[in-house]
Amino acid sequence: MYYLKENLFFPPVSEADEEGILAIGGDLNPDRLKLAYKSGIFPWFNEGEPILWWAPDPRMVLFMDELIISKSMRNILNRKMFKITFNKNFKEVISNCQQIKREGQEGTWISDEMINAYCKLNEEGIAKSVEVWLDENLVGGLYGIDLGNVFCGESMFSKVSNASKTAFIALALYLQKENYKVLDCQVYNPHLESLGCREIDREEFMSILNSK
């Protein structure tokens, strides 16, 4: 495992251990975060612990033509139950992702430091959000890093049924329209699998990430 210092550097993703941990330490400087995502790496750690940098193998992704929209979700979308916006309230979305209670988790890995770092990336037009509204209330959404040909999803939240699914589907349809190669979902999740995501080898993911 590599211990990062002040210089902006990451080892090759092939150096990650079996869990997918590549490096430890460093900081959440916007330049380091941009280098990480462009290199197929993302931070994931608990508050109060050293920063851990991950490059898992396999990698969970969505190829846009494999998106699964169930009959019930198609009905919800057609009925326009929710209003969907893009990148209109990034800070509120990431703050909700931090605060939402998740089954099987006692706390959150989204620290205040992380919120500040990603908000700076949002100001640079790199971190973006999707918002889902019901009666003018923010009830769901997601955020991630936009690399131009790959969107790296980070976290999503839902306060009412199907709000996060709506955000995910809206993002996938937008990315499909704009000819993005994949939506990166990082690690396996049965909820994501139900939407059409699947695992691919890290080598294949890196090939996609590095293609023009």
GROMACS .gro file of C-alpha atoms in nm:
model
  212
    1MET     CA    1   0.000   0.000   0.000
    2TYR     CA    2   0.128   0.347  -0.089
    3TYR     CA    3   0.138   0.633   0.161
    4LEU     CA    4   0.069   0.962  -0.012
    5LYS     CA    5   0.247   1.284   0.073
    6GLU     CA    6   0.208   1.639  -0.054
    7ASN     CA    7   0.307   1.570  -0.414
    8LEU     CA    8   0.024   1.491  -0.655
    9PHE     CA    9   0.084   1.127  -0.736
   10PHE     CA   10  -0.101   0.798  -0.748
   11PRO     CA   11   0.050   0.457  -0.818
   12PRO     CA   12  -0.094   0.243  -1.101
   13VAL     CA   13  -0.433   0.095  -1.014
   14SER     CA   14  -0.285  -0.252  -1.065
   15GLU     CA   15  -0.104  -0.199  -0.733
   16ALA     CA   16  -0.430  -0.204  -0.534
   17ASP     CA   17  -0.472  -0.485  -0.281
   18GLU     CA   18  -0.739  -0.756  -0.298
   19GLU     CA   19  -0.994  -0.528  -0.132
   20GLY     CA   20  -0.926  -0.256  -0.385
   21ILE     CA   21  -0.732  -0.019  -0.159
   22LEU     CA   22  -0.454   0.150  -0.352
   23ALA     CA   23  -0.317   0.421  -0.123
   24ILE     CA   24  -0.360   0.594   0.211
   25GLY     CA   25  -0.315   0.955   0.318
   26GLY     CA   26  -0.283   1.270   0.115
   27ASP     CA   27  -0.565   1.522   0.116
   28LEU     CA   28  -0.890   1.615  -0.059
   29ASN     CA   29  -0.738   1.901  -0.255
   30PRO     CA   30  -0.944   1.953  -0.575
   31ASP     CA   31  -0.637   1.889  -0.793
   32ARG     CA   32  -0.574   1.558  -0.618
   33LEU     CA   33  -0.939   1.458  -0.652
   34LYS     CA   34  -0.937   1.539  -1.024
   35LEU     CA   35  -0.621   1.335  -1.074
   36ALA     CA   36  -0.774   1.047  -0.879
   37TYR     CA   37  -1.093   1.022  -1.083
   38LYS     CA   38  -0.909   1.060  -1.411
   39SER     CA   39  -0.687   0.772  -1.295
   40GLY     CA   40  -0.978   0.543  -1.202
   41ILE     CA   41  -0.941   0.606  -0.827
   42PHE     CA   42  -1.183   0.741  -0.567
   43PRO     CA   43  -1.168   0.825  -0.192
   44TRP     CA   44  -1.379   0.629   0.056
   45PHE     CA   45  -1.314   0.636   0.430
   46ASN     CA   46  -1.485   0.695   0.762
   47GLU     CA   47  -1.468   1.031   0.934
   48GLY     CA   48  -1.173   1.056   1.169
   49GLU     CA   49  -0.976   0.793   0.978
   50PRO     CA   50  -0.695   0.844   0.723
   51ILE     CA   51  -0.808   0.894   0.364
   52LEU     CA   52  -0.826   0.565   0.174
   53TRP     CA   53  -0.800   0.565  -0.206
   54TRP     CA   54  -0.971   0.282  -0.393
   55ALA     CA   55  -0.944   0.118  -0.735
   56PRO     CA   56  -1.155  -0.200  -0.696
   57ASP     CA   57  -1.150  -0.500  -0.925
   58PRO     CA   58  -1.411  -0.573  -1.050
   59ARG     CA   59  -1.581  -0.238  -1.109
   60MET     CA   60  -1.957  -0.185  -1.108
   61VAL     CA   61  -2.075   0.018  -1.411
   62LEU     CA   62  -2.379   0.090  -1.621
   63PHE     CA   63  -2.358   0.078  -1.998
   64MET     CA   64  -2.640   0.311  -2.094
   65ASP     CA   65  -2.800   0.072  -2.345
   66GLU     CA   66  -2.833  -0.183  -2.062
   67LEU     CA   67  -3.041   0.044  -1.837
   68ILE     CA   68  -3.340  -0.140  -1.692
   69ILE     CA   69  -3.656   0.064  -1.635
   70SER     CA   70  -3.923  -0.149  -1.473
   71LYS     CA   71  -4.286  -0.120  -1.575
   72SER     CA   72  -4.372   0.047  -1.244
   73MET     CA   73  -4.087   0.299  -1.279
   74ARG     CA   74  -4.183   0.372  -1.638
   75ASN     CA   75  -4.534   0.445  -1.513
   76ILE     CA   76  -4.397   0.684  -1.247
   77LEU     CA   77  -4.184   0.865  -1.505
   78ASN     CA   78  -4.471   0.889  -1.752
   79ARG     CA   79  -4.701   1.031  -1.485
   80LYS     CA   80  -4.438   1.298  -1.408
   81MET     CA   81  -4.480   1.251  -1.033
   82PHE     CA   82  -4.145   1.418  -0.974
   83LYS     CA   83  -3.975   1.727  -1.111
   84ILE     CA   84  -3.616   1.657  -1.213
   85THR     CA   85  -3.341   1.919  -1.233
   86PHE     CA   86  -2.971   1.895  -1.311
   87ASN     CA   87  -2.704   2.065  -1.104
   88LYS     CA   88  -2.936   2.321  -0.948
   89ASN     CA   89  -2.864   2.261  -0.580
   90PHE     CA   90  -2.545   2.059  -0.545
   91LYS     CA   91  -2.471   2.142  -0.182
   92GLU     CA   92  -2.818   2.042  -0.064
   93VAL     CA   93  -2.790   1.711  -0.249
   94ILE     CA   94  -2.451   1.616  -0.103
   95SER     CA   95  -2.562   1.732   0.242
   96ASN     CA   96  -2.869   1.506   0.221
   97CYS     CA   97  -2.646   1.218   0.112
   98GLN     CA   98  -2.444   1.280   0.428
   99GLN     CA   99  -2.745   1.295   0.661
  100ILE     CA  100  -2.968   1.019   0.526
  101LYS     CA  101  -2.984   0.705   0.740
  102ARG     CA  102  -2.886   0.388   0.557
  103GLU     CA  103  -2.970   0.034   0.655
  104GLY     CA  104  -2.673  -0.144   0.809
  105GLN     CA  105  -2.468   0.174   0.854
  106GLU     CA  106  -2.421   0.357   1.182
  107GLY     CA  107  -2.266   0.670   1.037
  108THR     CA  108  -2.163   0.827   0.709
  109TRP     CA  109  -1.842   0.836   0.510
  110ILE     CA  110  -1.929   1.184   0.375
  111SER     CA  111  -1.749   1.419   0.611
  112ASP     CA  112  -1.779   1.798   0.619
  113GLU     CA  113  -1.429   1.810   0.469
  114MET     CA  114  -1.550   1.598   0.181
  115ILE     CA  115  -1.856   1.818   0.128
  116ASN     CA  116  -1.634   2.127   0.108
  117ALA     CA  117  -1.398   1.956  -0.137
  118TYR     CA  118  -1.674   1.839  -0.372
  119CYS     CA  119  -1.850   2.174  -0.356
  120LYS     CA  120  -1.526   2.330  -0.485
  121LEU     CA  121  -1.528   2.077  -0.771
  122ASN     CA  122  -1.889   2.172  -0.837
  123GLU     CA  123  -1.786   2.536  -0.868
  124GLU     CA  124  -1.533   2.422  -1.130
  125GLY     CA  125  -1.808   2.239  -1.320
  126ILE     CA  126  -1.665   1.893  -1.250
  127ALA     CA  127  -1.885   1.764  -0.967
  128LYS     CA  128  -2.254   1.765  -1.065
  129SER     CA  129  -2.587   1.669  -0.916
  130VAL     CA  130  -2.933   1.552  -1.010
  131GLU     CA  131  -3.225   1.673  -0.798
  132VAL     CA  132  -3.569   1.517  -0.761
  133TRP     CA  133  -3.850   1.737  -0.632
  134LEU     CA  134  -4.200   1.666  -0.503
  135ASP     CA  135  -4.425   1.966  -0.437
  136GLU     CA  136  -4.120   2.196  -0.436
  137ASN     CA  137  -3.945   1.979  -0.175
  138LEU     CA  138  -3.613   1.808  -0.248
  139VAL     CA  139  -3.691   1.439  -0.193
  140GLY     CA  140  -3.408   1.263  -0.375
  141GLY     CA  141  -3.095   1.307  -0.578
  142LEU     CA  142  -2.742   1.202  -0.652
  143TYR     CA  143  -2.403   1.354  -0.724
  144GLY     CA  144  -2.081   1.253  -0.891
  145ILE     CA  145  -1.785   1.354  -1.102
  146ASP     CA  146  -1.827   1.433  -1.471
  147LEU     CA  147  -1.522   1.334  -1.677
  148GLY     CA  148  -1.679   1.409  -2.013
  149ASN     CA  149  -1.705   1.050  -2.138
  150VAL     CA  150  -1.755   0.877  -1.803
  151PHE     CA  151  -1.971   0.994  -1.512
  152CYS     CA  152  -1.848   0.868  -1.174
  153GLY     CA  153  -2.145   0.833  -0.942
  154GLU     CA  154  -2.067   0.896  -0.576
  155SER     CA  155  -2.380   0.878  -0.361
  156MET     CA  156  -2.756   0.918  -0.378
  157PHE     CA  157  -3.040   0.966  -0.132
  158SER     CA  158  -3.415   0.922  -0.121
  159LYS     CA  159  -3.673   1.060   0.122
  160VAL     CA  160  -3.973   0.906  -0.057
  161SER     CA  161  -4.012   0.583  -0.253
  162ASN     CA  162  -3.852   0.577  -0.600
  163ALA     CA  163  -3.692   0.922  -0.575
  164SER     CA  164  -3.332   0.798  -0.600
  165LYS     CA  165  -3.427   0.555  -0.878
  166THR     CA  166  -3.580   0.848  -1.064
  167ALA     CA  167  -3.256   1.047  -1.026
  168PHE     CA  168  -3.046   0.753  -1.146
  169ILE     CA  169  -3.266   0.683  -1.450
  170ALA     CA  170  -3.280   1.053  -1.542
  171LEU     CA  171  -2.900   1.072  -1.527
  172ALA     CA  172  -2.856   0.753  -1.732
  173LEU     CA  173  -3.095   0.877  -2.002
  174TYR     CA  174  -2.911   1.209  -2.017
  175LEU     CA  175  -2.571   1.036  -2.042
  176GLN     CA  176  -2.705   0.809  -2.316
  177LYS     CA  177  -2.823   1.112  -2.513
  178GLU     CA  178  -2.481   1.277  -2.473
  179ASN     CA  179  -2.296   0.957  -2.579
  180TYR     CA  180  -2.117   0.888  -2.251
  181LYS     CA  181  -1.942   0.553  -2.242
  182VAL     CA  182  -2.037   0.437  -1.892
  183LEU     CA  183  -2.181   0.546  -1.561
  184ASP     CA  184  -1.931   0.434  -1.297
  185CYS     CA  185  -2.100   0.294  -0.985
  186GLN     CA  186  -1.778   0.179  -0.817
  187VAL     CA  187  -1.873  -0.138  -0.626
  188TYR     CA  188  -2.145  -0.403  -0.643
  189ASN     CA  189  -2.486  -0.317  -0.505
  190PRO     CA  190  -2.802  -0.526  -0.564
  191HIS     CA  191  -3.011  -0.210  -0.600
  192LEU     CA  192  -2.785  -0.093  -0.882
  193GLU     CA  193  -2.787  -0.437  -1.040
  194SER     CA  194  -3.168  -0.416  -1.063
  195LEU     CA  195  -3.122  -0.102  -1.274
  196GLY     CA  196  -2.892  -0.278  -1.522
  197CYS     CA  197  -2.549  -0.221  -1.370
  198ARG     CA  198  -2.293  -0.500  -1.385
  199GLU     CA  199  -1.936  -0.571  -1.285
  200ILE     CA  200  -1.650  -0.554  -1.533
  201ASP     CA  201  -1.277  -0.614  -1.492
  202ARG     CA  202  -1.078  -0.314  -1.370
  203GLU     CA  203  -0.862  -0.341  -1.682
  204GLU     CA  204  -1.168  -0.302  -1.904
  205PHE     CA  205  -1.287  -0.006  -1.697
  206MET     CA  206  -0.949   0.165  -1.730
  207SER     CA  207  -0.953   0.105  -2.106
  208ILE     CA  208  -1.293   0.276  -2.128
  209LEU     CA  209  -1.183   0.559  -1.900
  210ASN     CA  210  -0.872   0.628  -2.110
  211SER     CA  211  -1.046   0.608  -2.448
  212LYS     CA  212  -1.146   0.923  -2.631
   0.00000   0.00000   0.00000
